Coordinates of C-alpha atoms in Angstrom, one line a residue:
X26 CA 6.5 -34.0 -11.3
X27 CA 4.6 -32.6 -14.2
X28 CA 3.5 -29.0 -14.4
X29 CA -0.3 -28.5 -13.7
X30 CA -0.4 -24.8 -14.1
X31 CA -3.1 -24.1 -11.6
X32 CA -5.1 -20.9 -11.7
X33 CA -3.7 -18.1 -9.5
X34 CA -6.6 -17.9 -7.2
X35 CA -7.1 -21.5 -6.7
X36 CA -3.4 -21.9 -5.7
X37 CA -3.5 -18.7 -3.4
X38 CA -6.7 -20.2 -1.7
X39 CA -4.9 -23.5 -1.1
X40 CA -1.7 -22.0 0.1
X41 CA -3.7 -19.9 2.6
X42 CA -5.1 -23.1 3.9
X43 CA -1.8 -24.9 4.2
X44 CA 0.7 -22.3 5.5
X45 CA 0.9 -20.0 8.5
X46 CA 2.4 -16.7 8.8
X47 CA 3.3 -16.5 12.6
X48 CA 4.9 -13.2 12.9
X49 CA 3.4 -11.7 16.2
X50 CA 3.0 -8.4 17.1
X51 CA 4.9 -5.6 19.3
X52 CA 4.0 -2.4 20.8
X53 CA 5.8 0.6 19.5
X54 CA 6.1 4.5 19.5
X55 CA 4.0 6.3 16.9
X56 CA 6.8 7.4 14.5
X57 CA 8.3 3.8 14.6
X58 CA 4.9 2.6 13.2
X59 CA 5.0 4.2 9.8
X60 CA 4.5 1.9 6.9
X61 CA 3.8 -1.2 9.3
X62 CA 0.7 -3.0 9.7
X63 CA -1.8 -2.2 12.5
X64 CA -2.4 -5.4 14.6
X65 CA -5.6 -3.8 16.5
X66 CA -8.6 -1.6 16.0
X67 CA -8.2 1.6 17.4
X68 CA -11.0 3.7 18.9
X69 CA -11.0 7.5 19.7
X70 CA -10.5 8.0 23.5
X71 CA -11.8 11.6 23.3
X72 CA -13.7 13.7 20.9
X73 CA -11.8 15.7 18.3
X74 CA -11.9 18.9 18.6
X75 CA -12.2 18.1 22.3
X76 CA -14.2 21.5 22.6
X77 CA -15.9 23.9 20.2
X78 CA -13.0 26.0 18.7
X79 CA -12.4 28.7 16.2
X80 CA -12.0 27.9 12.6
X81 CA -10.6 31.4 11.8
X82 CA -8.8 34.5 13.1
X83 CA -11.7 36.8 14.5
X84 CA -13.7 37.5 17.2
X85 CA -15.8 35.4 19.4
X86 CA -19.6 36.7 19.5
X87 CA -23.0 36.1 20.3
X88 CA -24.7 35.3 16.9
X89 CA -27.8 36.9 17.9
X90 CA -26.1 40.1 18.3
X91 CA -25.4 40.0 14.5
X92 CA -28.6 39.4 13.2
X93 CA -29.1 42.8 11.3
X94 CA -25.6 43.3 10.8
X95 CA -24.5 44.6 7.2
X96 CA -22.3 47.2 5.6
X97 CA -25.1 49.6 5.9
X98 CA -26.0 48.7 9.3
X99 CA -22.5 48.0 11.3
X100 CA -23.3 46.6 14.8
X101 CA -20.9 48.0 17.4
X102 CA -19.5 45.4 19.9
X103 CA -17.0 46.1 22.9
X104 CA -13.7 44.1 22.6
X105 CA -12.8 42.5 25.8
X106 CA -10.2 40.0 26.9
X107 CA -11.0 37.0 28.8
X108 CA -12.6 33.3 28.7
X109 CA -16.2 34.4 28.7
X110 CA -18.5 36.9 27.5
X111 CA -20.4 39.0 30.3
X112 CA -23.0 40.1 27.7
X113 CA -24.0 40.1 24.2
X114 CA -22.6 43.5 23.5
X115 CA -19.0 42.0 23.8
X116 CA -16.4 40.4 21.6
X117 CA -13.4 38.3 22.5
X118 CA -10.4 38.2 20.0
X119 CA -9.7 34.5 19.1
X120 CA -7.1 32.8 16.8
X121 CA -7.7 29.8 14.7
X122 CA -7.9 26.6 16.8
X123 CA -8.5 28.5 20.1
X124 CA -11.4 27.5 22.3
X125 CA -14.6 29.6 22.1
X126 CA -15.2 31.4 25.2
X127 CA -18.2 30.9 27.2
X128 CA -21.4 32.7 25.9
X129 CA -20.3 33.0 22.4
X130 CA -21.6 30.9 19.6
X131 CA -19.8 32.3 16.5
X132 CA -16.8 33.9 15.2
X133 CA -16.8 36.9 13.0
X134 CA -13.7 37.1 10.7
X135 CA -11.4 39.9 10.7
X136 CA -12.4 41.0 7.1
X137 CA -16.1 41.3 8.5
X138 CA -15.3 43.9 11.1
X139 CA -14.3 47.5 11.3
X140 CA -12.1 48.3 14.0
X141 CA -12.6 51.6 16.0
X142 CA -11.0 52.5 19.2
X143 CA -11.8 49.9 22.0
X144 CA -14.4 48.2 19.9
X145 CA -15.4 46.6 16.5
X146 CA -18.3 47.2 14.1
X147 CA -19.7 43.9 12.7
X148 CA -20.8 44.1 8.9
X149 CA -22.0 40.8 8.5
X150 CA -24.9 38.8 10.0
X151 CA -23.6 35.4 11.4
X152 CA -25.7 32.2 12.0
X153 CA -25.1 30.1 15.2
X154 CA -21.7 28.3 15.1
X155 CA -20.6 30.4 12.0
X156 CA -16.8 29.5 11.9
X157 CA -16.8 27.3 14.7
X158 CA -15.5 23.7 14.6
X159 CA -18.1 21.9 16.9
X160 CA -16.7 19.4 19.6
X161 CA -16.5 16.0 18.0
X162 CA -17.1 17.3 14.8
X163 CA -14.0 15.5 13.2
X164 CA -14.0 12.4 15.5
X165 CA -16.3 11.2 18.4
X166 CA -15.0 9.6 21.5
X167 CA -15.3 5.7 21.0
X168 CA -15.3 5.9 17.2
X169 CA -13.4 3.3 15.4
X170 CA -10.6 5.3 13.5
X171 CA -8.5 2.6 12.1
X172 CA -8.8 -1.2 11.8
X173 CA -6.5 -3.9 12.3
X174 CA -4.7 -4.7 8.8
X175 CA -4.2 -1.0 7.7
X176 CA -0.9 0.0 6.5
X177 CA -0.1 3.0 8.9
X178 CA 0.4 6.1 7.0
X179 CA 1.6 9.5 8.0
X180 CA -2.1 11.0 8.3
X181 CA -2.7 8.0 10.8
X182 CA -0.1 9.2 13.1
X183 CA -1.3 12.7 12.9
X184 CA -4.8 11.6 14.1
X185 CA -3.3 9.4 16.5
X186 CA -1.1 12.0 17.8
X187 CA -4.0 14.5 18.1
X188 CA -5.9 12.1 20.1
X189 CA -3.3 11.6 22.6
X190 CA -2.5 8.1 21.4
X191 CA 1.4 7.5 21.9
X192 CA 1.7 3.8 21.4
X193 CA 0.4 1.3 18.7
X194 CA 0.3 -2.3 18.6
X195 CA 1.8 -3.7 15.1
X196 CA 2.6 -6.8 13.5
X197 CA 6.3 -7.4 13.5
X198 CA 8.1 -7.2 10.1
X199 CA 7.6 -10.2 7.7
X200 CA 10.8 -11.7 7.1
X201 CA 11.4 -12.7 3.4
X202 CA 14.5 -14.7 2.5
X203 CA 15.6 -14.5 -1.3
X204 CA 18.3 -16.3 -3.0
X205 CA 19.1 -16.6 -6.8
X206 CA 19.9 -20.1 -8.0
X207 CA 21.9 -21.0 -11.3
X208 CA 25.5 -21.7 -11.8
X209 CA 25.3 -19.1 -14.9
X210 CA 24.4 -16.1 -12.6
X211 CA 27.1 -13.6 -11.7
X212 CA 26.7 -11.0 -9.2
X213 CA 26.9 -7.4 -10.6
X214 CA 30.4 -6.8 -9.2
X215 CA 31.6 -9.4 -11.5
X216 CA 31.5 -6.7 -14.2
X217 CA 30.5 -6.9 -18.0
X218 CA 33.3 -9.4 -18.5
X219 CA 30.8 -12.0 -17.3
X220 CA 29.0 -12.0 -20.9
X221 CA 32.3 -12.9 -22.4
X222 CA 32.7 -15.9 -20.0
X223 CA 29.1 -17.2 -20.8
X224 CA 27.7 -15.9 -17.5
X225 CA 24.7 -13.7 -17.0
X226 CA 24.8 -10.5 -14.7
X227 CA 21.9 -10.8 -12.1
X228 CA 19.0 -8.6 -12.6
X229 CA 16.4 -10.5 -11.3
X230 CA 17.1 -10.9 -7.7
X231 CA 17.6 -7.2 -7.3
X232 CA 14.4 -6.4 -8.9
X233 CA 12.7 -8.8 -6.5
X234 CA 14.6 -7.4 -3.2
X235 CA 14.0 -3.8 -4.3
X236 CA 10.5 -4.1 -4.9
X237 CA 9.8 -5.9 -1.7
X238 CA 11.9 -3.2 0.2
X239 CA 9.2 -0.6 -1.1
X240 CA 7.0 -2.1 1.9
X241 CA 8.5 -1.3 5.3
X242 CA 6.7 -4.2 7.2
X243 CA 8.6 -6.6 4.8
X244 CA 12.3 -7.3 6.1
X245 CA 14.4 -8.8 3.2
X246 CA 17.3 -11.2 3.9
X247 CA 19.5 -11.9 1.1
X248 CA 21.2 -15.4 0.8
X249 CA 23.3 -14.6 -2.2
X250 CA 23.8 -16.7 -5.4
X251 CA 23.5 -20.5 -5.2
X252 CA 25.0 -22.8 -7.8
X253 CA 23.0 -25.5 -9.6
X254 CA 23.8 -28.3 -6.8
X255 CA 20.9 -29.9 -5.1
X256 CA 22.5 -30.1 -1.9
X257 CA 23.8 -26.6 -1.8
X258 CA 20.4 -25.4 -2.8
X259 CA 18.7 -27.3 0.0
X260 CA 21.0 -26.4 2.6
X261 CA 20.7 -22.6 1.9
X262 CA 16.8 -23.2 1.6
X263 CA 17.0 -25.0 5.2
X264 CA 18.8 -22.0 6.8
X265 CA 16.5 -19.5 5.1
X266 CA 13.3 -21.1 6.1
X267 CA 14.8 -21.4 9.8
X268 CA 15.3 -17.5 9.7
X269 CA 12.3 -16.3 7.8
X270 CA 8.4 -16.5 7.4
X271 CA 8.8 -16.9 3.4
X272 CA 11.4 -17.9 1.1
X273 CA 11.7 -16.8 -2.6
X274 CA 14.0 -18.7 -4.8
X275 CA 14.6 -17.3 -8.5
X276 CA 15.7 -19.4 -11.5
X277 CA 15.8 -23.3 -11.8
X278 CA 12.1 -23.4 -12.3
X279 CA 12.0 -24.5 -15.9
X280 CA 9.5 -27.0 -17.0
X281 CA 11.9 -30.1 -16.5
X282 CA 11.6 -33.3 -14.6
X283 CA 15.2 -32.8 -13.6
X284 CA 14.8 -29.5 -11.9
X285 CA 17.3 -29.4 -9.0
X286 CA 15.7 -26.5 -7.3
X287 CA 12.4 -28.1 -6.9
X288 CA 13.9 -31.5 -5.9
X289 CA 16.0 -29.7 -3.4
X290 CA 13.1 -27.9 -1.8
X291 CA 11.1 -31.2 -1.6
X292 CA 14.0 -33.0 0.0
X293 CA 13.9 -30.6 3.1
X294 CA 10.6 -32.1 4.4
X295 CA 9.0 -35.3 3.7
X296 CA 5.6 -33.7 4.5
X297 CA 6.1 -30.9 2.0
X298 CA 3.2 -29.9 0.1
X299 CA 3.1 -28.9 -3.4
X300 CA 0.6 -26.3 -4.0
X301 CA 1.4 -25.6 -7.5
X302 CA 3.9 -26.9 -10.1
X303 CA 3.4 -24.0 -12.4
X304 CA 0.7 -21.2 -12.5
X305 CA -1.9 -20.7 -15.4
X306 CA -0.3 -17.2 -16.1
X307 CA 1.6 -15.6 -18.8
X308 CA 4.4 -14.7 -18.3
X309 CA 5.5 -16.6 -15.3
X310 CA 4.0 -20.1 -16.1
X311 CA 6.9 -21.9 -14.3
X312 CA 6.2 -20.1 -10.9
X313 CA 5.6 -23.0 -8.2
X314 CA 4.6 -23.0 -4.7
X315 CA 5.6 -25.5 -2.1
X316 CA 4.8 -25.4 1.6
X317 CA 7.7 -26.5 3.9
X318 CA 7.1 -26.8 7.6
X319 CA 4.0 -24.6 7.1
X320 CA 6.1 -21.9 5.4
X321 CA 5.5 -20.8 1.9
X322 CA 8.4 -21.2 -0.9
X323 CA 7.8 -19.5 -4.0
X324 CA 10.1 -20.5 -6.9
X325 CA 10.0 -17.9 -9.4
X326 CA 11.5 -17.7 -12.8
X327 CA 15.0 -16.5 -13.6
X328 CA 13.8 -14.1 -16.2
X329 CA 13.1 -10.6 -14.6
X330 CA 10.0 -9.7 -16.0
X331 CA 8.4 -13.1 -15.3
X332 CA 9.7 -12.9 -11.8
X333 CA 8.5 -9.4 -11.1
X334 CA 4.9 -10.0 -12.3
X335 CA 4.9 -13.2 -10.3
X336 CA 6.1 -11.3 -7.3
X337 CA 3.4 -8.7 -7.6
X338 CA 0.3 -11.0 -8.5
X339 CA 1.3 -14.0 -6.5
X340 CA 3.6 -13.3 -3.7
X341 CA 2.5 -9.8 -2.5
X342 CA -1.1 -11.0 -3.3
X343 CA -0.7 -13.9 -0.8
X344 CA 1.0 -11.6 1.8
X345 CA -1.6 -9.0 1.6
X346 CA -4.4 -11.7 2.1
X347 CA -2.5 -13.6 4.8
X348 CA -2.2 -10.4 6.8
X349 CA -5.8 -9.3 6.1
X350 CA -4.2 -5.9 4.7
X351 CA -7.0 -3.6 4.2
X352 CA -5.9 -1.7 1.0
X353 CA -5.9 -3.1 -2.3
X354 CA -2.4 -4.2 -3.6
X355 CA -3.1 -2.4 -7.0
X356 CA -5.0 1.0 -7.8
X357 CA -7.0 0.3 -10.9
X358 CA -8.1 2.7 -13.2
X359 CA -10.3 2.4 -16.5
X360 CA -8.7 3.4 -19.8
X361 CA -9.2 2.9 -23.5
X362 CA -7.3 0.5 -25.6
X363 CA -5.3 2.1 -28.5
X364 CA -4.8 -1.1 -30.3
X365 CA -5.9 -4.7 -30.3
X366 CA -4.2 -7.1 -28.1
X367 CA -4.7 -10.9 -27.8
X368 CA -4.4 -13.1 -24.7
X369 CA -3.7 -16.7 -24.3
X370 CA -6.8 -19.0 -23.7
X371 CA -6.3 -21.2 -20.7
X372 CA -3.8 -18.5 -19.2
X373 CA -4.3 -15.2 -17.4
X374 CA -2.1 -12.9 -19.6
X375 CA -0.3 -9.9 -17.8
X376 CA 0.4 -7.3 -20.4
X377 CA 2.8 -4.5 -19.8
X378 CA 1.0 -1.3 -20.8
X379 CA 1.6 2.3 -20.4
X380 CA -1.5 4.6 -19.5
X381 CA -1.4 8.1 -20.6
X382 CA -3.8 11.0 -20.9
X383 CA -5.5 11.6 -24.4
X384 CA -7.9 14.2 -24.8
X385 CA -10.2 13.9 -21.6
X386 CA -9.8 10.2 -21.3
X387 CA -7.1 7.9 -20.1
X388 CA -5.6 5.5 -22.9
X389 CA -3.5 2.4 -22.6
X390 CA -1.0 1.0 -25.1
X391 CA 0.8 -2.4 -24.7
X392 CA 4.5 -2.0 -24.3
X393 CA 5.5 -5.5 -24.8
X394 CA 3.1 -8.4 -26.0
X395 CA 5.6 -11.1 -25.4
X396 CA 8.9 -11.9 -23.5
X397 CA 9.5 -12.6 -20.1
X398 CA 13.1 -11.2 -19.9
X399 CA 12.9 -7.9 -21.6
X400 CA 13.7 -5.3 -18.9
X401 CA 13.1 -2.2 -20.9
X402 CA 9.3 -3.1 -21.1
X403 CA 9.1 -2.7 -17.4
X404 CA 10.8 0.5 -17.3
X405 CA 8.7 1.9 -20.2
X406 CA 5.4 0.6 -18.6
X407 CA 3.4 1.9 -15.5
X408 CA 0.6 -0.5 -15.3
X409 CA -0.5 -4.2 -16.0
X410 CA -3.6 -5.1 -18.1
X411 CA -5.0 -8.5 -17.3
X412 CA -6.5 -10.7 -20.2
X413 CA -8.5 -13.2 -18.2
X414 CA -7.8 -16.9 -19.3
X415 CA -11.4 -17.0 -21.0
X416 CA -11.0 -14.0 -23.0
X417 CA -9.3 -14.2 -26.5
X418 CA -8.3 -10.2 -26.1
X419 CA -9.4 -6.8 -26.1
X420 CA -10.0 -4.6 -29.5
X421 CA -8.8 -1.1 -30.1
X422 CA -11.4 1.3 -28.4
X423 CA -12.6 -1.2 -25.6
X424 CA -12.4 0.1 -22.1
X425 CA -10.4 -2.0 -19.8
X426 CA -9.3 -1.8 -16.1
X427 CA -5.5 -1.5 -15.6
X428 CA -3.5 -2.2 -12.5
X429 CA -1.2 0.9 -11.9
X430 CA 2.3 -0.3 -10.8

């Protein structure tokens, strides 16, 4: 089958139509939900704060009693202990976060009083609700505080806990199977003698697996190294597809009608749907996508840089869309080009760049213009610059948007 080099967005749109990501959900304790994807909208069961509370350490008072207070006109108040003021000539000590006693509507800070005997002198006038956190000021009962599709972060857990929420419904892990194809690939344990024997130590699959493992909602299952044997590839792929939601194979994607990996995948399912035989992107042109038994199979380049970029802009892009994840896959920032860079008309070019501060601005400089296997270019870059397929390039001084890695 010839390469068609489909645009990325077109391929992803078709993939979402023909594939399913049936992962289900589970109810779990808060602490076990960190990094997972929320499977329901969350609404506040109560107001937060649940009552008027002090925002500072000080004394709860009637604001009206302090109207004329100043350093030259200190207002005397009697200090009492209790849950309510009997009159406005009293003050009750309160700590930060403590409920405001009945009858009080303000808190005077410790530095705004002079303590003497059993009382205090207030030296600052206070408006109503000064230094008071009002009931529901943070969150109102019934307010939506989190949406289905959000990746759960520590601040989510803090808010849920404060509201008395102890269980969350989350999507189960997305199981991603990964295997590396190619008779020339040796596992790292083989050692550097591999190069003397005409072999290549694996760097691509470990880059793919470790990148996926950054996301807690992804469970990576490793199926090892597979020789360039069509039957062996098909057998591993069948097993991996039975046990996972997504399959990623690296290597064996070069532009050849004799591509064993591609044929092996098609042999698994007579109804397999080819979404893309190559994508209009550089690096990563050989990236192919097939749907087998409603599950996506991504065939990535054996070159680490090409595979890494395709993983980010294709595989993870699909995953975020399929799960309706609310946050952006990349943080994008504007930066100024330090030199001209050319693209490839007809292909989206993903340029490895370094973003750095220059004067009061951000600047970006290409690390490597060409080359899909140069690992050091990834190590020294911290962002990707996308040159769209209909743009010749960017000039020095142009302001561009870059995707932070």
